[in-house]
Short mmCIF file of C-alpha atoms and ligand atoms in Angstrom, two decimals:
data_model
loop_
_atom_site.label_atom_id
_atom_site.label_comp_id
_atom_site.label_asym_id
_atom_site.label_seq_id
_atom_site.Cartn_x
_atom_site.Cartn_y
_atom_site.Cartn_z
CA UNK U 15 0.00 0.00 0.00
CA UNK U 16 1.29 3.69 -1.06
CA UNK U 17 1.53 6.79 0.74
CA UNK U 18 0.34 9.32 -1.19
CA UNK U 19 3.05 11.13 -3.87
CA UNK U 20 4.61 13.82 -2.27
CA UNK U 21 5.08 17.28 -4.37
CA UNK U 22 7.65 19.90 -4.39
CA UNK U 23 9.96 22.54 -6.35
CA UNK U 24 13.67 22.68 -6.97
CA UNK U 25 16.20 24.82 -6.97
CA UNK U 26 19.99 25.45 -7.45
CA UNK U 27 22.34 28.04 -5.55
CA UNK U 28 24.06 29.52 -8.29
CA UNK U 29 20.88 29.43 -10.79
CA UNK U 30 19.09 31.30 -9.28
CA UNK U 31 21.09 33.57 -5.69
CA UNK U 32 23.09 36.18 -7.56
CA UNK U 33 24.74 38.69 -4.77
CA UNK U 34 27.99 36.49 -5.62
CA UNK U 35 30.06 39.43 -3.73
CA UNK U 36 28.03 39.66 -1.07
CA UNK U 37 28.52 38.89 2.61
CA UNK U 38 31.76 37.50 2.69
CA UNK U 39 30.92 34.94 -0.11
CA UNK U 40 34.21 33.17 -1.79
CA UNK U 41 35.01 32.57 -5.44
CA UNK U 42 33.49 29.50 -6.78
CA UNK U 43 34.38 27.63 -10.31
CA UNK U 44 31.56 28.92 -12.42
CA UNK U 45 32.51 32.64 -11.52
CA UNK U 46 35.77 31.61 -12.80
CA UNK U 47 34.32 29.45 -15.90
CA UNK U 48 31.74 32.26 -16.35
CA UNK U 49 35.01 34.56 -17.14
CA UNK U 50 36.64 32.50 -20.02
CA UNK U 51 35.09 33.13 -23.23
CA UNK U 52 32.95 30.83 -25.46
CA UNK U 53 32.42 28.99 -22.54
CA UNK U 54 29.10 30.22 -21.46
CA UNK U 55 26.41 30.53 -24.84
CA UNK U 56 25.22 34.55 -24.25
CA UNK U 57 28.58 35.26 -21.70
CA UNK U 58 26.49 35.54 -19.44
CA UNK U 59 27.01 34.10 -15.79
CA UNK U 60 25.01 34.09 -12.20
CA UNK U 61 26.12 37.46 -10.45
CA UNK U 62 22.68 38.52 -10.99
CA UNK U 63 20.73 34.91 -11.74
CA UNK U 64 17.23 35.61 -9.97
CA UNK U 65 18.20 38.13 -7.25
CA UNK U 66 16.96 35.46 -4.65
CA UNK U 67 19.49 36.16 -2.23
CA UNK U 68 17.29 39.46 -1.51
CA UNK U 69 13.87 38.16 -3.21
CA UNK U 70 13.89 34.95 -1.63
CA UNK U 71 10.88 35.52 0.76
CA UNK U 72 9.03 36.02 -2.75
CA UNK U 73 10.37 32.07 -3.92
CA UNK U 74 8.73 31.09 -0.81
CA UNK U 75 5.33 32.87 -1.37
CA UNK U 76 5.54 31.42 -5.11
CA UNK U 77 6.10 28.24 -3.65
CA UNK U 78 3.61 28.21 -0.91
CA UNK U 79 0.81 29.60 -3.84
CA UNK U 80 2.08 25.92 -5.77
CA UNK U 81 1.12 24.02 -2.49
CA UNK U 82 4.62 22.86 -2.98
CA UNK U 83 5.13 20.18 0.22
CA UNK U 84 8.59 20.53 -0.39
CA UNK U 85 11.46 23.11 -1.37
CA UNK U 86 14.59 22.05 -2.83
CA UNK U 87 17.43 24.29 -2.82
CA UNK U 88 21.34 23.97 -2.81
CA UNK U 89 23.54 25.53 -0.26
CA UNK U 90 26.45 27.30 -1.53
CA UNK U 91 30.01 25.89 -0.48
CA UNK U 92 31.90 29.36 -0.90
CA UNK U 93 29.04 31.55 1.01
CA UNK U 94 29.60 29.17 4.15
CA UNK U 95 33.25 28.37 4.16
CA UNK U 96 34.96 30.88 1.55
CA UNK U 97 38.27 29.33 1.58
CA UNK U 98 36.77 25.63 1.39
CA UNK U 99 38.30 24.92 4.57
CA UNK U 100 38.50 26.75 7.86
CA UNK U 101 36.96 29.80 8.33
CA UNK U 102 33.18 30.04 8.63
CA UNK U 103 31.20 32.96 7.53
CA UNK U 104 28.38 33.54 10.05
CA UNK U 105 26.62 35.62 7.18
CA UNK U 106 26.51 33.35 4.92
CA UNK U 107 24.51 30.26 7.09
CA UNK U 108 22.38 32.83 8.68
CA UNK U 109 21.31 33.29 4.81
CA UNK U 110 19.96 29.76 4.58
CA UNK U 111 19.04 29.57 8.67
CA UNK U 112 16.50 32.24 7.57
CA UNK U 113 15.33 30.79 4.13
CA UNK U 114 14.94 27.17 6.21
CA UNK U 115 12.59 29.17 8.70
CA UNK U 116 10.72 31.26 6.34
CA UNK U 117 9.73 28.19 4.41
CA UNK U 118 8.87 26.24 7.91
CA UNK U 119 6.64 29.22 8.55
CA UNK U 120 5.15 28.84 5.26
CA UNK U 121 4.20 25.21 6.00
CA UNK U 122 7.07 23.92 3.40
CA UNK U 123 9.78 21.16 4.34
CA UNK U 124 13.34 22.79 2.79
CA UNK U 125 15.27 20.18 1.38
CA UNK U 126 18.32 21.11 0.82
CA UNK U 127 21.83 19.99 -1.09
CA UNK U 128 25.18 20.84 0.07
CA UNK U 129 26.93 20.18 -3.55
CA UNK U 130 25.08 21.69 -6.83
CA UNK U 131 28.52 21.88 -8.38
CA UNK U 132 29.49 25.15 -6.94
CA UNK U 133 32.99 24.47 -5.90
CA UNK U 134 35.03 26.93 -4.06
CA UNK U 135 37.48 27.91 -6.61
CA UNK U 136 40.52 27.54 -4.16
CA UNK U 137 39.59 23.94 -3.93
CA UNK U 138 40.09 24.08 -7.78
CA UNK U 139 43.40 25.17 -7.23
CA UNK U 140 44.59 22.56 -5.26
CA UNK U 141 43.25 19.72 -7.51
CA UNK U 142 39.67 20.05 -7.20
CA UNK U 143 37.23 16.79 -7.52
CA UNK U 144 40.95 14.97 -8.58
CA UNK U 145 42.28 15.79 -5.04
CA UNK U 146 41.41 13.22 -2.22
CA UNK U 147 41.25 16.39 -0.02
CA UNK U 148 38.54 18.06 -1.49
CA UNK U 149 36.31 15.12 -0.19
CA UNK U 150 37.56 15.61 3.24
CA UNK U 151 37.04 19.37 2.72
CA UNK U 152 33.15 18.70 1.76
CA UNK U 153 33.13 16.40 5.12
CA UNK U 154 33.77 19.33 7.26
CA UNK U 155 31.76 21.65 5.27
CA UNK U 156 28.74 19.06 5.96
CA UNK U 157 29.56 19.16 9.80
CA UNK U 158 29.59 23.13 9.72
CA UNK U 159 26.05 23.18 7.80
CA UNK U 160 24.39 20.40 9.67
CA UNK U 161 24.90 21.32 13.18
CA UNK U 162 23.23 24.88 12.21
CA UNK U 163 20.22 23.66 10.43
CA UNK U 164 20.11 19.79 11.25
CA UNK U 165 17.26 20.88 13.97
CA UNK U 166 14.59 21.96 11.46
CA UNK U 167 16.01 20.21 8.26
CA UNK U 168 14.06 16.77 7.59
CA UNK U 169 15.94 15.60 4.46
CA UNK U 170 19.12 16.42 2.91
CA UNK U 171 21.12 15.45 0.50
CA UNK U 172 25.03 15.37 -0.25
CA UNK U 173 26.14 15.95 -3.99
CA UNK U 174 23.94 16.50 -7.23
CA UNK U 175 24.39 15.07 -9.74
CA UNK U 176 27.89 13.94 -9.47
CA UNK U 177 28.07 12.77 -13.21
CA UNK U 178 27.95 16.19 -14.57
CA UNK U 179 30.89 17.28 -12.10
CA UNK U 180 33.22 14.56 -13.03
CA UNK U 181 32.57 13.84 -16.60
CA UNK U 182 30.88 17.59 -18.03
CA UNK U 183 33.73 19.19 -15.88
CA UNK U 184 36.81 17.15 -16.52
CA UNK U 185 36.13 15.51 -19.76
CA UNK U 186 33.87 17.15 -22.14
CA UNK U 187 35.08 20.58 -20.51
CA UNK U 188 32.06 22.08 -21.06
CA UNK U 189 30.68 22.67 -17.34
CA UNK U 190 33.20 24.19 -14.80
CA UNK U 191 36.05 23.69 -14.03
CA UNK U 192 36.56 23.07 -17.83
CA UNK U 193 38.78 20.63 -18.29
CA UNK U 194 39.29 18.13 -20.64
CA UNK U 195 41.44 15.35 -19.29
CA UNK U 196 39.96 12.62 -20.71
CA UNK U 197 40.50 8.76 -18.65
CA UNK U 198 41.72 10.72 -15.55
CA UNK U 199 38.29 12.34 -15.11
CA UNK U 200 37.14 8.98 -13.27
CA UNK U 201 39.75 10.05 -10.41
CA UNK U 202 36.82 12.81 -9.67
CA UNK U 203 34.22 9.86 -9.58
CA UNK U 204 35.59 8.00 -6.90
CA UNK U 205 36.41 11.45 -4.88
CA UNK U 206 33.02 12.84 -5.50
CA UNK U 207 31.77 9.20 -4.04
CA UNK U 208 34.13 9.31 -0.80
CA UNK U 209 32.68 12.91 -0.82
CA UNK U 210 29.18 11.44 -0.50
CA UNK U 211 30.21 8.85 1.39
CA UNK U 212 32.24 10.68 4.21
CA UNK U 213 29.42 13.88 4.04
CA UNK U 214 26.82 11.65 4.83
CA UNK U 215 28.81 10.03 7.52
CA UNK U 216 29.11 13.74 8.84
CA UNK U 217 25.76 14.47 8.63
CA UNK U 218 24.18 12.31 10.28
CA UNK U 219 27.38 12.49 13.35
CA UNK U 220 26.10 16.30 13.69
CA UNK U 221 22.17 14.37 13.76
CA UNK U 222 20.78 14.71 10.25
CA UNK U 223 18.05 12.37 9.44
CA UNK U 224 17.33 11.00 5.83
CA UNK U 225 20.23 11.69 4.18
CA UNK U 226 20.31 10.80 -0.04
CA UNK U 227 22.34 11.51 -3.08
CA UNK U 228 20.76 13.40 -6.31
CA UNK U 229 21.78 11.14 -9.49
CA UNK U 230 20.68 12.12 -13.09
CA UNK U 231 20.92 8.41 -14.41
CA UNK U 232 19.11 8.09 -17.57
CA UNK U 233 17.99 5.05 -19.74
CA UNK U 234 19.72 3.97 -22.45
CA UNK U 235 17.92 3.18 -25.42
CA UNK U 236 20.19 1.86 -27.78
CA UNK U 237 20.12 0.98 -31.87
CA UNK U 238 20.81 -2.73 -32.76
CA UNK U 239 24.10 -1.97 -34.04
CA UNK U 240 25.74 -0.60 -31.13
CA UNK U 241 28.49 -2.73 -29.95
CA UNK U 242 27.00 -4.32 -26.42
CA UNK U 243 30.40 -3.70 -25.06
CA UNK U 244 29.66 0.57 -25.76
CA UNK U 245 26.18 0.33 -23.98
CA UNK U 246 27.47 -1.21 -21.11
CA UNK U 247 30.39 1.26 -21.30
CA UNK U 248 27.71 4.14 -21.48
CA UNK U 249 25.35 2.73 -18.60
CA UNK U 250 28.32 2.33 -16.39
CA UNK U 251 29.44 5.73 -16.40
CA UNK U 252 26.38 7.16 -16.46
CA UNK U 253 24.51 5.12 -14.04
CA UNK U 254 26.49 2.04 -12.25
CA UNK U 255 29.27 3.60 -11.22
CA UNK U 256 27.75 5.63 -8.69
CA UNK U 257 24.36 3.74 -7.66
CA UNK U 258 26.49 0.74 -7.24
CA UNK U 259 29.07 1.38 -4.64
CA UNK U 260 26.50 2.87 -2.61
CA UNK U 261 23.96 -0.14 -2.63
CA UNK U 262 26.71 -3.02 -3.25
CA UNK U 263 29.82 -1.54 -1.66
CA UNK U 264 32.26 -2.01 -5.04
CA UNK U 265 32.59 -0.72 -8.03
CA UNK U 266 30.96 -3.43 -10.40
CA UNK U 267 32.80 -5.32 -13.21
CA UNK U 268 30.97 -3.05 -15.95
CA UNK U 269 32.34 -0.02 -14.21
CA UNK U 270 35.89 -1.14 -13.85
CA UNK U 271 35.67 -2.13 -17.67
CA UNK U 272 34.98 1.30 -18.36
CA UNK U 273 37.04 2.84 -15.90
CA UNK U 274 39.70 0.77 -15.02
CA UNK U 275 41.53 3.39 -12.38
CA UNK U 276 38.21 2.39 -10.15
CA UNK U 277 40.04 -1.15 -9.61
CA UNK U 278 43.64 0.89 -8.65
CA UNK U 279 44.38 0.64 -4.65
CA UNK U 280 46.05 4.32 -4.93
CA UNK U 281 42.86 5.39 -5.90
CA UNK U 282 40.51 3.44 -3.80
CA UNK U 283 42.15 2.79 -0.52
CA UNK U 284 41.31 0.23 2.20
CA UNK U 285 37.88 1.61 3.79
CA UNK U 286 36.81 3.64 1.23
CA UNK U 287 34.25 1.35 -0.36
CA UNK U 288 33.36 0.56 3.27
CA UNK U 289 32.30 4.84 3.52
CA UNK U 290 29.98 4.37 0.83
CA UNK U 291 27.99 1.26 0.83
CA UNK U 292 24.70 2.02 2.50
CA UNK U 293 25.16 5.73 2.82
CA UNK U 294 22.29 6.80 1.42
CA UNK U 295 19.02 6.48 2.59
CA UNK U 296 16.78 7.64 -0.32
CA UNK U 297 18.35 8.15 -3.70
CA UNK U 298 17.23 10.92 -6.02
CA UNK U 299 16.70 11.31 -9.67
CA UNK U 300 16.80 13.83 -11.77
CA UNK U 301 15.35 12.42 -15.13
CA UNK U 302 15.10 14.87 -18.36
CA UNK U 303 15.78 12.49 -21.18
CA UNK U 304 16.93 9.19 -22.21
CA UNK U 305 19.77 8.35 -24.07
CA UNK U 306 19.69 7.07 -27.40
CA UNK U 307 22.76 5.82 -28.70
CA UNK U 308 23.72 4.89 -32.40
CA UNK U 309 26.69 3.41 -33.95
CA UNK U 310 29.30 5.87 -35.11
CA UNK U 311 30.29 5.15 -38.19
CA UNK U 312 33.14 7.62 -39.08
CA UNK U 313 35.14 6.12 -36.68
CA UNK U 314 36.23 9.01 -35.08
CA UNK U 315 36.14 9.11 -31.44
CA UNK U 316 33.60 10.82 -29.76
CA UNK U 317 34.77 14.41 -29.05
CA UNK U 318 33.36 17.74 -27.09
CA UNK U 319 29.70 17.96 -26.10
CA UNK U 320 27.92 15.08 -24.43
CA UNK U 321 29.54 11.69 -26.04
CA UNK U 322 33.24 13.68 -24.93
CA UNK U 323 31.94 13.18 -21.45
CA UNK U 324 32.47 9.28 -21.74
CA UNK U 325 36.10 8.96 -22.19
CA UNK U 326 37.49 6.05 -23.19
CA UNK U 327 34.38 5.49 -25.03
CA UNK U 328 34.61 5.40 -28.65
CA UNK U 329 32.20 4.20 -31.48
CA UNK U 330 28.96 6.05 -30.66
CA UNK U 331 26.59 9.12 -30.62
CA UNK U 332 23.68 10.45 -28.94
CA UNK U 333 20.62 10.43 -31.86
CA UNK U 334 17.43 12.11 -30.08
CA UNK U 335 14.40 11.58 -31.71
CA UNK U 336 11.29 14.27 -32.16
CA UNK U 337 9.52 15.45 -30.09
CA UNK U 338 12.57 17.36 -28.40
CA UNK U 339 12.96 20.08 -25.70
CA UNK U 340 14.17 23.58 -26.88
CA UNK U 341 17.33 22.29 -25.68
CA UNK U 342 17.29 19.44 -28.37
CA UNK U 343 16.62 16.77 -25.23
CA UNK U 344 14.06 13.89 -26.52
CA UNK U 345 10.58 14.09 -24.59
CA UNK U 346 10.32 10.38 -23.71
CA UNK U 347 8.14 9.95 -20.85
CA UNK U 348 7.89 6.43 -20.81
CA UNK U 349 11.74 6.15 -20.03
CA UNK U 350 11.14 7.68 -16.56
CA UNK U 351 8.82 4.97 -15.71
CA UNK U 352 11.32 2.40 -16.61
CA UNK U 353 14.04 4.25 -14.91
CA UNK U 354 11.86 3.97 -11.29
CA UNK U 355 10.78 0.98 -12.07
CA UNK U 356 14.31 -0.68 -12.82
CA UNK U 357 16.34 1.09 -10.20
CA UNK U 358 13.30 0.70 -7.61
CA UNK U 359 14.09 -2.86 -8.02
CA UNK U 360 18.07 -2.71 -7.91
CA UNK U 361 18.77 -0.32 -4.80
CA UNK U 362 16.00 -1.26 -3.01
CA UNK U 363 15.78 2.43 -1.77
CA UNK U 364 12.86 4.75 -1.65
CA UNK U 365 13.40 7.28 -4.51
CA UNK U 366 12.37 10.99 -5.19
CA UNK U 367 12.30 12.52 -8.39
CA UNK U 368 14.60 15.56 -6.96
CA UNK U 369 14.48 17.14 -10.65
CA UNK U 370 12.09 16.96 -14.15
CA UNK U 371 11.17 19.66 -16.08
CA UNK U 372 11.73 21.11 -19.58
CA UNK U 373 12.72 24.21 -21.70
CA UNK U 374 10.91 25.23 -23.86
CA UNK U 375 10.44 28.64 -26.14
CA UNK U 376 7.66 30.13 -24.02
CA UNK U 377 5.36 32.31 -26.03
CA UNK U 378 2.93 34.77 -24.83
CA UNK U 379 -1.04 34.57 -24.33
CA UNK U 380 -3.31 35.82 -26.51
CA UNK U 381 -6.23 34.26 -24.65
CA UNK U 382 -7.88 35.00 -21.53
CA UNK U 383 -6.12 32.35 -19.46
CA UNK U 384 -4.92 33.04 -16.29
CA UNK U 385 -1.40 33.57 -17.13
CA UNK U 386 0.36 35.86 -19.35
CA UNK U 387 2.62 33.38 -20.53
CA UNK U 388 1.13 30.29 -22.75
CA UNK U 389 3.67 27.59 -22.18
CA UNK U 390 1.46 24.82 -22.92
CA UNK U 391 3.81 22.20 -23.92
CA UNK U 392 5.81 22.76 -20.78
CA UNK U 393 2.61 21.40 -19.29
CA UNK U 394 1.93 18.07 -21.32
CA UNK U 395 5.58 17.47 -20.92
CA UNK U 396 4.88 17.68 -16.67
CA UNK U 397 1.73 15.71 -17.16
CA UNK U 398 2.75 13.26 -19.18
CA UNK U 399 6.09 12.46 -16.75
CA UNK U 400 3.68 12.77 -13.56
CA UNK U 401 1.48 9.91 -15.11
CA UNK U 402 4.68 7.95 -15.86
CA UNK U 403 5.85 8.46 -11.81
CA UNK U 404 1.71 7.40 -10.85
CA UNK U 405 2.96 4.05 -13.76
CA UNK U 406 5.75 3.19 -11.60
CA UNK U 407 4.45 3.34 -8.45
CA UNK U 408 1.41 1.38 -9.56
CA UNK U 409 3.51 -1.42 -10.66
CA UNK U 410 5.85 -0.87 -6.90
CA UNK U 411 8.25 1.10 -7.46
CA UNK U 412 8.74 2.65 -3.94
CA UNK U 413 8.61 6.62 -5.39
CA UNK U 414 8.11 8.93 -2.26
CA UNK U 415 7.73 12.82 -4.31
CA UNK U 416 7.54 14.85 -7.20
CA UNK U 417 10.12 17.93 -7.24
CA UNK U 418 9.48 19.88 -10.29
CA UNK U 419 12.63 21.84 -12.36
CA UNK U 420 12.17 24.54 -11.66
CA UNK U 421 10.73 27.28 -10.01
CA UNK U 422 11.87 30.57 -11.72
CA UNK U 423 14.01 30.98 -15.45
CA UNK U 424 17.10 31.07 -14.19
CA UNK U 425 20.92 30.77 -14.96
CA UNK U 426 21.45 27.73 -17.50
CA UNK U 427 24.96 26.88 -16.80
CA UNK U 428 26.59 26.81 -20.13
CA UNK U 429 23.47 27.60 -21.91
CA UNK U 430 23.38 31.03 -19.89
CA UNK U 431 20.06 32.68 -19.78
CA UNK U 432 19.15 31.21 -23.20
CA UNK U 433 17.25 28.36 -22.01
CA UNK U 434 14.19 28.49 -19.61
CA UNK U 435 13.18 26.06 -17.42
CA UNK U 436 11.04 27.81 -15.19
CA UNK U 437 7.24 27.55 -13.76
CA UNK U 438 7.86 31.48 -12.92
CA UNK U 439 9.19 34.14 -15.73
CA UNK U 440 11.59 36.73 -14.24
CA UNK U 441 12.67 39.59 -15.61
CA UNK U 442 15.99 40.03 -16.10
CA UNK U 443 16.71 43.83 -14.71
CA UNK U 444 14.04 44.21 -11.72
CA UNK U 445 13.43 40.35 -10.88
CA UNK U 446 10.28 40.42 -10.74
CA UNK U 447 8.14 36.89 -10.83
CA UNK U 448 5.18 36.18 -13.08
CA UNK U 449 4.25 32.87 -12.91
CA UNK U 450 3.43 30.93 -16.35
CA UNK U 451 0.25 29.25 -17.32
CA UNK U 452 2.26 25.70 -16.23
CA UNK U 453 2.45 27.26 -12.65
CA UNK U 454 -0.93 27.30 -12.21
CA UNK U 455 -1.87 24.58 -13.64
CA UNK U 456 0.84 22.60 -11.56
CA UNK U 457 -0.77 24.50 -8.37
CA UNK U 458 -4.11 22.29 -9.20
CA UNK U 459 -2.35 19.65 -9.50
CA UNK U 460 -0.50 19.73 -6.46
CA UNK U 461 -3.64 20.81 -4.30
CA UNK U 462 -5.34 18.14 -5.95
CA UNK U 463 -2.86 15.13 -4.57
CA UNK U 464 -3.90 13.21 -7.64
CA UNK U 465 -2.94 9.78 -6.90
CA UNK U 466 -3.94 9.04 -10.88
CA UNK U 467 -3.40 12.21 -13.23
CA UNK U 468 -6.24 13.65 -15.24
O1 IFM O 505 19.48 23.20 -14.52
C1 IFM O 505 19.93 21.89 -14.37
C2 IFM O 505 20.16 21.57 -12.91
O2 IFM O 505 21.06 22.44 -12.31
C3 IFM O 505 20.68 20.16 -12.76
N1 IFM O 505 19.87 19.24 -13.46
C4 IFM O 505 19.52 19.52 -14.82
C5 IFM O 505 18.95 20.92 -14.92
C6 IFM O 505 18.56 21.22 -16.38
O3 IFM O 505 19.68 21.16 -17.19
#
């Protein structure tokens, strides 16, 4: 027998604060990145994003109109401990002491992450994700943020998606820090994992309760002639290699195939696997897309964009079919039902989809609706994915909530400003909100509790 689903609305630190100078706040990687050109599609970056380090009471009133249950939102690294280690800046927790109470006022549980990729840019400087310290540097940055909120804070989680930082940072170069090292990127997997693995540990030592990692695994739908040796090659960078370790306490024989450093005793040291098996209680997902490989057939090796972020890993590409996202991303609903379903069944852990959402081109309303802004395939794309979450859990896949991506248009990463994800239109100068026609319609959904979709 189910609970009922669960609903909330996520956010991300950098994506949406701004202030980046402000109150003692440190450097982080994507200020940095931000700076080097090409790297960000309008040069844009987040010292402005959404203003909500001074409009965030007005996130909370948007997400208390959604009936949002829950509000995810990442802490940044650099506002709490500029330097990455040491020092604490007072101002910077009392930022996200007040945002956890406002939203407690507001009848909303704050979920929050300690790691949505915005790395103090010191910590860069001394290796980053490919340093061994940096994981013990996250540790004590978990202690310092639990014992302030771990009172009024009923679920947290450690790193998101941990994928993008290893493999969109150090391979295909294309997320922060920007580097493309190729095979020593999975060094940064197995630090990111002792990262998760020792946070966790220091979470719950400072008395955090459910304590999860956010994973963007995705399915792999791939063409007959794809080698099965590049599928599993693909699916165990993208998805075993960090699921497994947690739930089986090695790296499995897929992953090593792909990344054989994960098998090397300097890398992964007596206790280490021992840190991260069983150290999350929930895992979360954060589905957009699947992933639909075909063979390769100039033989080149897969270079830049997505396929670079799979070194080693030659022989393919990524073919999305219609209908897509403004961002090109296949709408696939379907694959998020197989996704809970399948990894329901592997980890044996309750899940929450911590992210799902879509850009689109928004256009405006001619009509009388409610909202100003007509973004009506935005809403079959969150209707459609909601009945395949109500699919899985029908069949027993233990699903606990719904977090939708995202609140406001915000800060893209590399995509800058040019793609919007948002339930909530902001204006770019003044900030101010004006929620779409998919924010409403999400608010009757949400008030509704459907247990079955309409
Ligand atoms: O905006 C991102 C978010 O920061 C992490 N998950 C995917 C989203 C859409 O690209």
């Amino acid at each position: 027998v189910h609970r009922p689903l669960e609903f909330g609305v996520a956010t991300s630190a950098y994506q949406t604060e701004g202030a980046v100078g402000r109150d003692g706040r440190g450097e982080s990687i994507w200020d940095t990145f931000c700076r080097r050109s090409g790297a960000i599609a309008d040069g844009s970056d987040g010292s402005m994003a959404c203003q909500s380090y001074d409009l965030v009471n007005e996130d909370v009133s948007l997400a208390q109109r959604l009936g949002a249950g829950w509000y995810r939102f990442s802490i940044a690294w650099p506002r709490v401990i500029p330097d990455g280690t040491g020092r604490i800046e007072q101002r910077g927790l009392d930022y996200y002491d007040r945002l956890v109470d406002h939203l407690l006022d507001a009848g909303i549980a704050p979920a929050p992450t300690l790691y949505h990729w915005d790395l103090p840019q010191i910590l860069e400087d001394h290796g980053g994700w490919l340093s061994r310290d940096t994981a013990s540097a996250f540790a004590e940055y978990a202690t310092v943020v639990a014992e302030r909120l771990t009172d009024r804070v009923p679920m947290w989680a450690t790193l998101n998606e941990p994928w993008c930082s290893a493999y969109l940072g150090y391979a295909a170069g294309v997320h922060a820090p920007g580097r493309m090292i190729g095979k020593d990127a999975h060094r940064a997997t197995h630090h990111l994992m002792l990262a998760h693995g020792w946070g966790a540990q220091a979470l719950r030592a400072a008395g955090a309760g459910w304590v999860g990692i956010v994973l963007n695994p995705a399915p792999i739908l791939a063409a007959t002639d794809v080698p099965q040796e590049t599928t599993d090659a693909v699916d165990a960078l993208r998805n075993r290699v960090w699921w497994g370790p947690i739930v089986n306490g090695r790296y499995d024989d897929q992953s090593i195939a792909a990344a054989p450093v994960l098998a090397d005793p300097d890398l992964v040291r007596d206790g280490d696997l021992h840190s991260i098996h069983g150290s999350a209680q929930w895992l979360g997902i954060n589905y957009y897309t699947p992933m639909r490989l075909v063979r390769r057939t100039d033989h080149k090796r897969a270079a830049g964009g997505e396929e670079g972020a799979y070194p080693g890993v030659a022989g393919f590409q990524f073919a999305p079919r219609e209908p897509q996202t403004s961002l090109g991303w296949e709408i696939h609903a379907d694959s998020l039902r197989d996704l809970l379903v399948d990894l329901s069944h592997h980890t044996h852990l309750p899940l929450i989809v911590t992210e799902n959402g879509a850009a689109f081109r928004d256009s405006a309303n001619s009509s009388s609706s409610a909202s100003a802004i007509n973004d009506a395939d935005r809403i079959r794309y969150l209707r459609d994915h909601l009945e395949a979450v109500h699919a899985a859990r029908e069949v027993g896949a233990d699903v606990r909530a719904y977090f939708a991506w995202t609140l406001l248009d915000n800060f893209e990463w590399a995509h800058g400003y040019t793609q919007k994800f948002g339930i909530v239109q902001v204006d770019a100068v003044t900030g101010a909100r004006t929620p779409k026609a998919s924010f409403y319609w999400l608010a009757d959904y949400f008030r509704a509790g459907y247990e079955k979709p309409r």
